[in-house]
Short mmCIF file of C-alpha atoms in Angstrom, two decimals:
data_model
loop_
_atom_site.label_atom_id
_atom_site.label_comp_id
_atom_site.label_asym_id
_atom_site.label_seq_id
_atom_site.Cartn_x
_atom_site.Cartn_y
_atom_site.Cartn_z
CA UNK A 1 -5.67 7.61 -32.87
CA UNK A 2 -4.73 3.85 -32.55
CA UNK A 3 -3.46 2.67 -29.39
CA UNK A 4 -0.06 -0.39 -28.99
CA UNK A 5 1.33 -1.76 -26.61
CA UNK A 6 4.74 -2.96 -25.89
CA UNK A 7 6.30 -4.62 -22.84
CA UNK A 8 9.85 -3.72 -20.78
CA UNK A 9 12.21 -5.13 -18.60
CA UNK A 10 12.76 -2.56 -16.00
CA UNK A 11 11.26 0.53 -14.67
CA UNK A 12 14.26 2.48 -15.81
CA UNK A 13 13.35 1.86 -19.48
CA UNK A 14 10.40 4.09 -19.30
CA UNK A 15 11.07 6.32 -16.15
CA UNK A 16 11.32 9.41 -18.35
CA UNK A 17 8.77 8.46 -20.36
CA UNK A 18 6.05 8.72 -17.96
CA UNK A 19 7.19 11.27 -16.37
CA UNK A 20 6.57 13.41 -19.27
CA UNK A 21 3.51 11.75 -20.73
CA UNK A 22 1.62 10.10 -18.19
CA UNK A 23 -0.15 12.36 -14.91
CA UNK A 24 -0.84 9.33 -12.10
CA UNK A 25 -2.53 10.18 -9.32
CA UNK A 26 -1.04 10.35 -6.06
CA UNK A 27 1.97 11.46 -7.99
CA UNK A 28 4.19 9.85 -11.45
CA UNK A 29 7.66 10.19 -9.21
CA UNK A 30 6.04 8.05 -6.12
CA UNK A 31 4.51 5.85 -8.49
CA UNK A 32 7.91 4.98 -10.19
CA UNK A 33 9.58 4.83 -7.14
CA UNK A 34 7.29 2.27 -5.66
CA UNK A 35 7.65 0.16 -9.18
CA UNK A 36 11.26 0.36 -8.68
CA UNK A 37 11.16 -1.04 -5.35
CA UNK A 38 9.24 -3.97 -5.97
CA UNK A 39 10.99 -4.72 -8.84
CA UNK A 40 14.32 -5.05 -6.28
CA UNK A 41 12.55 -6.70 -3.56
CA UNK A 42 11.09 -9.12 -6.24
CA UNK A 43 13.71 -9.95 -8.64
CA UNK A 44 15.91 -10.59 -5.58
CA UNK A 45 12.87 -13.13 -4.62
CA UNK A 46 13.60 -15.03 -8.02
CA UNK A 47 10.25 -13.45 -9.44
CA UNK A 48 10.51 -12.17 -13.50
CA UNK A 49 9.12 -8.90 -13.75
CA UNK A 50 7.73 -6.87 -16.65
CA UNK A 51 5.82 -4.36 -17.44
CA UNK A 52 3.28 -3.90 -20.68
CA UNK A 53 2.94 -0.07 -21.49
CA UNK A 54 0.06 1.26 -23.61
CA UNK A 55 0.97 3.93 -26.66
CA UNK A 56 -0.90 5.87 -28.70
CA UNK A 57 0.52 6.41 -32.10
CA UNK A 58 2.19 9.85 -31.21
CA UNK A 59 4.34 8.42 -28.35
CA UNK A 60 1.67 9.18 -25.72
CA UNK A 61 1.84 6.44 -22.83
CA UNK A 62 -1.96 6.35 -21.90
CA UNK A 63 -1.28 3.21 -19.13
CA UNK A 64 1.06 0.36 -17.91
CA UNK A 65 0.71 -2.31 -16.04
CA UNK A 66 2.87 -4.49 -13.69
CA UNK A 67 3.62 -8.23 -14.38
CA UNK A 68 5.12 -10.66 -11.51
CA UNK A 69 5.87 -14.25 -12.49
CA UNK A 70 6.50 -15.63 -9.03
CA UNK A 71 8.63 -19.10 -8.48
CA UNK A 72 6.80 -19.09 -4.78
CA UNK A 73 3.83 -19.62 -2.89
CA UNK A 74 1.04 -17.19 -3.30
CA UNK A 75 1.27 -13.97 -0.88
CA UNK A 76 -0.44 -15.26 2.35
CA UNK A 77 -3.24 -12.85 2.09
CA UNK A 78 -4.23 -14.61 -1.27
CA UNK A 79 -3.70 -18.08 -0.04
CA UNK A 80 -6.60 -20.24 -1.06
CA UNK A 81 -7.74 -18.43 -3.66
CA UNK A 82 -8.84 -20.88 -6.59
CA UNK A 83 -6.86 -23.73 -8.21
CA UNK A 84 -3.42 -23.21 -7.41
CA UNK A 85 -1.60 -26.49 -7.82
CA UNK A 86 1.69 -26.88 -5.47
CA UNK A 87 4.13 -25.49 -6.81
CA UNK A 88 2.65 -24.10 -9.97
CA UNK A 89 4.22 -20.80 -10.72
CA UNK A 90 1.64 -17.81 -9.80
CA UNK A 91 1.25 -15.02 -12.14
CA UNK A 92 0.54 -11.61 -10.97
CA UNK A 93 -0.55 -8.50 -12.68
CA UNK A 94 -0.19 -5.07 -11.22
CA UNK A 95 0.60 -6.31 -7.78
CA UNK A 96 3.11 -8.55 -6.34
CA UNK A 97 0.24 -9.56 -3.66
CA UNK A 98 1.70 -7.51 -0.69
CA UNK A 99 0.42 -3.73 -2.33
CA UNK A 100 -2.74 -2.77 -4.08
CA UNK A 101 -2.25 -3.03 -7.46
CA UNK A 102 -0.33 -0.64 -9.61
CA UNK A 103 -2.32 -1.01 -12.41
CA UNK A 104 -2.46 2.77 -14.38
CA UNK A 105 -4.58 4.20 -17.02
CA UNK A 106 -4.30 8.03 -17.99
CA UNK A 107 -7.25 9.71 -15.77
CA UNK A 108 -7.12 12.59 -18.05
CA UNK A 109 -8.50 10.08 -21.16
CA UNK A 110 -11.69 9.71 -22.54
CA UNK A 111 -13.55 6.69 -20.69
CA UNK A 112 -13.27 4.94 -24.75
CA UNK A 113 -9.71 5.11 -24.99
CA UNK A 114 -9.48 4.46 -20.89
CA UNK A 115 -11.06 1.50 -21.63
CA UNK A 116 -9.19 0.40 -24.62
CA UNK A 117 -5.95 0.78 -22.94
CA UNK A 118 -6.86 -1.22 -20.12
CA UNK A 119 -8.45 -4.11 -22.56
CA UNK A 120 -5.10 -3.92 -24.15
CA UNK A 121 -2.71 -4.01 -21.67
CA UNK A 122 -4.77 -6.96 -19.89
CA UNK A 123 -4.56 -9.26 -22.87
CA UNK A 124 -1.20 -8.15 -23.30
CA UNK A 125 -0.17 -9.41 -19.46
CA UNK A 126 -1.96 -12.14 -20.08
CA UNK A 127 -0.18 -13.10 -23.02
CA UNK A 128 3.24 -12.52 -21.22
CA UNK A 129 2.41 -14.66 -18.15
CA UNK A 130 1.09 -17.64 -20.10
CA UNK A 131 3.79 -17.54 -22.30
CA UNK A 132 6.30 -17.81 -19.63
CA UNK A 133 4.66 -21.42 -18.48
CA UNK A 134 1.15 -22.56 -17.59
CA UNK A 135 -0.24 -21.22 -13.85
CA UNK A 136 -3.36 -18.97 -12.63
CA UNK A 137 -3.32 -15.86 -13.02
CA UNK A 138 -3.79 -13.36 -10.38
CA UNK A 139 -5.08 -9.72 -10.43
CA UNK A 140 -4.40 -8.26 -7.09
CA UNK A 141 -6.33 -5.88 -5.31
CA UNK A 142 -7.64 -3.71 -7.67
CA UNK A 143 -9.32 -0.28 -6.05
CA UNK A 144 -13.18 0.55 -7.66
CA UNK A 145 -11.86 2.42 -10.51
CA UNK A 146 -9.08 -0.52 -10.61
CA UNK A 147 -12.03 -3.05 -11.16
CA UNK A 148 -13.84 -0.92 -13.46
CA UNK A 149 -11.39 -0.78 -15.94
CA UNK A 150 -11.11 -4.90 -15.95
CA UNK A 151 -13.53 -5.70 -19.33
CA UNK A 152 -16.58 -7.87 -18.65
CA UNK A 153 -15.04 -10.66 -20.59
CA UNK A 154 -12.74 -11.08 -18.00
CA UNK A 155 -14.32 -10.45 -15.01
CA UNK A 156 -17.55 -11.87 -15.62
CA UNK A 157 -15.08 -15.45 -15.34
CA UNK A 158 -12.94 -14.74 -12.91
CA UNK A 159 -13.02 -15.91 -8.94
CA UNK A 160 -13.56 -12.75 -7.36
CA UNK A 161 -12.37 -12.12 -3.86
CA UNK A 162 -12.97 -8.72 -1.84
CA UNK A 163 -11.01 -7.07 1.25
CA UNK A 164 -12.22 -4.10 3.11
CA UNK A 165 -9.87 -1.52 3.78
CA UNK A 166 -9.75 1.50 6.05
CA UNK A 167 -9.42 5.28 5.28
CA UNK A 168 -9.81 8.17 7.34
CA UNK A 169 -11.03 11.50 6.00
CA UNK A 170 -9.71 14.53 7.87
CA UNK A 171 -12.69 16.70 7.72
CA UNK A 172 -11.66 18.80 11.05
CA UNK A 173 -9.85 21.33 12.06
CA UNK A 174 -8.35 19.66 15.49
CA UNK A 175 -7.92 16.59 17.24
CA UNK A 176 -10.85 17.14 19.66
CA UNK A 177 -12.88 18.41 16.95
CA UNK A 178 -12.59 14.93 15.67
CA UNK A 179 -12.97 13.10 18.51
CA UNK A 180 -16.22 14.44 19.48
CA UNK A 181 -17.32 13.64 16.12
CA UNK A 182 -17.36 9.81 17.00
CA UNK A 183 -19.93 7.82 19.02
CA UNK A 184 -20.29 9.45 22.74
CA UNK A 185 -19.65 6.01 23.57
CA UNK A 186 -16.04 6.07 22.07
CA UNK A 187 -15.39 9.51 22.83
CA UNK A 188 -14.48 8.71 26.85
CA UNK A 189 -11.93 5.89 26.23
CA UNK A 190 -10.60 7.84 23.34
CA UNK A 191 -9.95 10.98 25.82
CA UNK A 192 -8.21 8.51 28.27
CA UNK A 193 -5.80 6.76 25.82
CA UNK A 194 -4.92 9.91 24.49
CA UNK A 195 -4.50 11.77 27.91
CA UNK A 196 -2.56 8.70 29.53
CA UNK A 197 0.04 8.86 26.51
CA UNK A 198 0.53 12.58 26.89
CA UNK A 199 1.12 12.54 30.14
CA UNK A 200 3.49 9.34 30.11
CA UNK A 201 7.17 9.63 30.19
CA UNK A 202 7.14 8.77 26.53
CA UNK A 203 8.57 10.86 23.50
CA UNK A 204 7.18 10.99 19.89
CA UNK A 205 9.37 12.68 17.27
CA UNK A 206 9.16 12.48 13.27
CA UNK A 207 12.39 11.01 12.08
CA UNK A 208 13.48 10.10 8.29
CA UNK A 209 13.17 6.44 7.92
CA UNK A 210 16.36 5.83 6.67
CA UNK A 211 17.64 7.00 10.52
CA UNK A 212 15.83 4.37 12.09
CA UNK A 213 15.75 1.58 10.05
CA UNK A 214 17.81 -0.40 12.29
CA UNK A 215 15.58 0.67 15.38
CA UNK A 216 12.51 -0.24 14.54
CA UNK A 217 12.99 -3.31 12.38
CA UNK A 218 12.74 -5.39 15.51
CA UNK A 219 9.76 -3.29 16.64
CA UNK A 220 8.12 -4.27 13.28
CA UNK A 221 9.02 -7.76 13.55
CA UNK A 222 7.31 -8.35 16.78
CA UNK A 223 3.81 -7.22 15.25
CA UNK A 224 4.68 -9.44 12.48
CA UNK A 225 5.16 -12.47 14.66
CA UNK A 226 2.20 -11.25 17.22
CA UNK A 227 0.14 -12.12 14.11
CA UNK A 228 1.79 -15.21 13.13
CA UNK A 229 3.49 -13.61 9.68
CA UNK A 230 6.09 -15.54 8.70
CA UNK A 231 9.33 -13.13 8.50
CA UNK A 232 12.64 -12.24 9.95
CA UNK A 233 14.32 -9.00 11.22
CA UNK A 234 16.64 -9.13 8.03
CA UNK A 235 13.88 -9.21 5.58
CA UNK A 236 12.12 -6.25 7.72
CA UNK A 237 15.11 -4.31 8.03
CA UNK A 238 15.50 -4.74 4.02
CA UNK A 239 11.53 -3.65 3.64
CA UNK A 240 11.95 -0.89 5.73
CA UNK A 241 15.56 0.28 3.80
CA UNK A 242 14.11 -0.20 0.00
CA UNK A 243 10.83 1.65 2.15
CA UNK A 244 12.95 4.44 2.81
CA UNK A 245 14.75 4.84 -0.28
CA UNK A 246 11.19 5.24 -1.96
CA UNK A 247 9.60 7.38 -0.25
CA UNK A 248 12.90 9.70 0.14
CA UNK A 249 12.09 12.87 1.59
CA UNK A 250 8.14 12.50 1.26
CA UNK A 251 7.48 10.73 4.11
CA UNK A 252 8.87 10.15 7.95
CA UNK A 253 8.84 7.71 10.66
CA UNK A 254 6.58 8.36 13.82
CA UNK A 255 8.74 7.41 16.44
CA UNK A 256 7.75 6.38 20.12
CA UNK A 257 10.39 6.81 22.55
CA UNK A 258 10.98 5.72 26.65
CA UNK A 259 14.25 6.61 27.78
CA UNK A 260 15.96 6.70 24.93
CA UNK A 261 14.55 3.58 23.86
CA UNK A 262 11.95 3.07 20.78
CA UNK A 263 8.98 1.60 22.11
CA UNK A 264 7.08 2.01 19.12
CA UNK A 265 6.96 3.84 15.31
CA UNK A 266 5.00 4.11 12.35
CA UNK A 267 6.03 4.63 9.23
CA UNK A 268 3.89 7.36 7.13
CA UNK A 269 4.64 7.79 3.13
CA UNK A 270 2.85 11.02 2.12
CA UNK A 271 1.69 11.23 -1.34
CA UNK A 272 0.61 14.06 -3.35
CA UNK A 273 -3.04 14.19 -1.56
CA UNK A 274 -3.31 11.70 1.12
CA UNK A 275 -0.92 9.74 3.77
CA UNK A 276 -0.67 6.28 3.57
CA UNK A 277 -0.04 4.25 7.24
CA UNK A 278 2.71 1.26 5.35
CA UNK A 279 3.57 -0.13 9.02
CA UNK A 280 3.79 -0.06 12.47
CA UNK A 281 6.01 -1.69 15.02
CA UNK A 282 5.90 -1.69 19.19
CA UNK A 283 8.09 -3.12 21.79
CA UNK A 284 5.46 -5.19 24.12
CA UNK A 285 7.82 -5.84 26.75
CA UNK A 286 8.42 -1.59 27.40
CA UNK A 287 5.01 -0.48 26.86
CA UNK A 288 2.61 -0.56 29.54
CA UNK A 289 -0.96 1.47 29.29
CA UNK A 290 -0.07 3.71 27.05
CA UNK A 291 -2.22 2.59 23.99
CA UNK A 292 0.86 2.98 21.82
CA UNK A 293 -1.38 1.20 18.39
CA UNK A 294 -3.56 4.40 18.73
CA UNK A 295 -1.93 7.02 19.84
CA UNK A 296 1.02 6.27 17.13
CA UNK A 297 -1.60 4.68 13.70
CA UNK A 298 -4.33 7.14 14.62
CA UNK A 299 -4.14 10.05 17.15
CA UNK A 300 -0.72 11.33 16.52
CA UNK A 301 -1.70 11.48 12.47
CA UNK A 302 -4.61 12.94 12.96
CA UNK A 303 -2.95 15.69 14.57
CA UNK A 304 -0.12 15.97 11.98
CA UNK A 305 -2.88 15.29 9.24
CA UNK A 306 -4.91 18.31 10.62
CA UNK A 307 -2.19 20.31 10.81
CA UNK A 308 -0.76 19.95 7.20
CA UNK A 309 -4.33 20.17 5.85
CA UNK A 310 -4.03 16.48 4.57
CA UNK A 311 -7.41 15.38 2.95
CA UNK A 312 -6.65 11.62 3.69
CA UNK A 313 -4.83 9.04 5.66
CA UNK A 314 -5.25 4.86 4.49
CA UNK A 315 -5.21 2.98 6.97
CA UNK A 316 -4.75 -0.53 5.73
CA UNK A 317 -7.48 -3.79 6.54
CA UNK A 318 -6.79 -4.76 9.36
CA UNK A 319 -9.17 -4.32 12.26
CA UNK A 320 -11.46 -2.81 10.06
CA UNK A 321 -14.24 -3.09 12.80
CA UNK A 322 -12.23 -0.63 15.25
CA UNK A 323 -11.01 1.08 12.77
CA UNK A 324 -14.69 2.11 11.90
CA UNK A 325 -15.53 3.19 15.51
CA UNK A 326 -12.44 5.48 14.94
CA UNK A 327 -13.60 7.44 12.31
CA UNK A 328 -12.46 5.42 9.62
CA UNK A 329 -14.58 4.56 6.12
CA UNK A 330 -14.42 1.74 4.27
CA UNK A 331 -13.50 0.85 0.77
CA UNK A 332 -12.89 -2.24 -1.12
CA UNK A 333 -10.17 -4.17 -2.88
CA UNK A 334 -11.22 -6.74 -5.43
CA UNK A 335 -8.57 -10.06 -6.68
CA UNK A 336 -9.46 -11.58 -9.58
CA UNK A 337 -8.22 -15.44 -10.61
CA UNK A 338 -8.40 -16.32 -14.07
CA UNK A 339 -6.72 -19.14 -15.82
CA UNK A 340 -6.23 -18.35 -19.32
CA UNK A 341 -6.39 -21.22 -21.69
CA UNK A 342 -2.65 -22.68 -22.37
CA UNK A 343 -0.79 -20.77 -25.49
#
């Protein structure tokens, strides 16, 4: 059975499509919603965006893959990476450089045809960014399997870069049954901050995040800027909206509250078999000792996590070190640069 592939402008083109051919995991309908909201977010950011689906000669999509052609700077996190010339135009595929990449072959195909219809739609992405104008090309964090599926031709010349990232693997059956599985060492303070929050003044609730949008934005953006991110409380309060709109009813806002007032909040999109942590936002100048990073990121969804029986909560890369000390395990997300010869 011979596999094609084709390439389309918008996510809407082949929504029903993979809905009924193509099982991704973590779930087709967040997987398309996702897509859809880049695709906003991006073509609003003047990016082109199109997306190369693999067919097998019965109609079967066995994969597809994301294609960004940015008219910006390259995402922060990738800045640095290789030969970009100022102002060159960046090409990205699966990813738009903020998410891990959205690159998608049928798990339920043989690992011959798997890696056929990655091969294919590769050189087929490759062929759409180049044609579009000269640039590097960029393959954005791409999981194991991700990189796997990249064929040695390629890889074995691109600039590889690799960030850890956290995930936490609810194994127990209650939140002191997981703290006394860390270090004896961690398992004091942890007792402390936890104790100190319940005991505060301070109200957590699970709210939709469509609610709170408006609330927390400024929350977010004050993380953003404690990091020196470059963003404003309109482009957060957009994230968060298009956020919300995605993740519709399959996923909620943890929400920190002092006297009516949010103090902190993070936002939780649950996916067919594990949570994934997509922000968090505090108020610095209404939180005192009440660990709010903790108690909201980790020991508030471990609790809900327990409860709900959910196998897995990603926790992003960022203090990956602390994050380990948690709990947490580490995995890996691999860019690739390669700059295909001119067409």
């Amino acid at each position: 059975m011979d596999t094609t592939t084709d390439e389309l402008g918008s996510v809407e083109e082949f929504e029903a499509e993979l809905r009924a051919t193509l099982r991704v995991p973590g779930g087709t309908a967040h997987y398309l919603a996702e897509l859809a909201r880049l695709e906003l977010a991006e073509t609003l950011r003047g990016t082109e965006v199109r997306y190369v689906l693999a067919r097998t000669d019965d109609g079967r999509c066995t994969g597809v893959l994301p294609v960004y052609r940015t008219r910006a700077a390259l995402p922060p996190a990738l800045a640095g990476l290789g030969p970009a010339g100022e102002g060159e135009p960046v090409h990205l595929l699966g990813s738009p450089g903020a998410v891990a990449s959205h690159l998608v072959v049928a798990p339920d195909t043989d690992p011959a045809r798997r890696a056929t219809s990655a091969r294919l739609l590769l050189e087929h992405g490759l062929r759409t960014a180049t044609a579009h104008g000269p640039g590097p090309v960029l393959i954005p964090y791409l999981d194991t399997d991700g990189l796997a599926l990249v064929p040695p031709s390629l890889a074995e010349t691109a600039v590889v870069r690799t960030v850890p990232v956290a995930r936490l693997d609810i194994t127990w059956n209650g939140f002191e049954e997981y703290v006394s599985s860390l270090g004896k060492s961690r398992r004091t303070g942890i007792r402390k901050e936890r104790r100190r929050f319940l005991e505060s003044d301070v109200v957590v609730s699970e709210e939709h995040l469509l609610d709170v949008c408006e609330e927390i934005a400024p929350l977010v953006l004050q993380v953003e800027q404690r990091y020196a991110r470059a963003t404003t409380a309109e482009q957060i309060e957009f994230y968060l909206t298009g956020l919300g709109l995605a993740m519709d009813d399959s996923g909620f806002a943890l929400v920190a509250r002092r006297d009516g007032a949010v103090i902190g909040a993070c936002v939780v999109w649950e996916y067919e078999d594990e949570w994934v942590v997509r922000c968090w936002g505090c108020d610095y100048s209404r939180t005192d000792r009440e660990s709010v990073y903790f108690n909201m990121v980790f020991y508030e969804t471990v609790e809900r996590a327990v409860a709900r029986r959910i196998p897995r909560v990603r926790l992003g890369p960022e203090s990956i070190a602390t994050k380990i000390t948690r709990g947490c395990a580490v995995d890996e997300l691999h860019t690739l640069l390669v700059r295909p010869p001119r067409p």
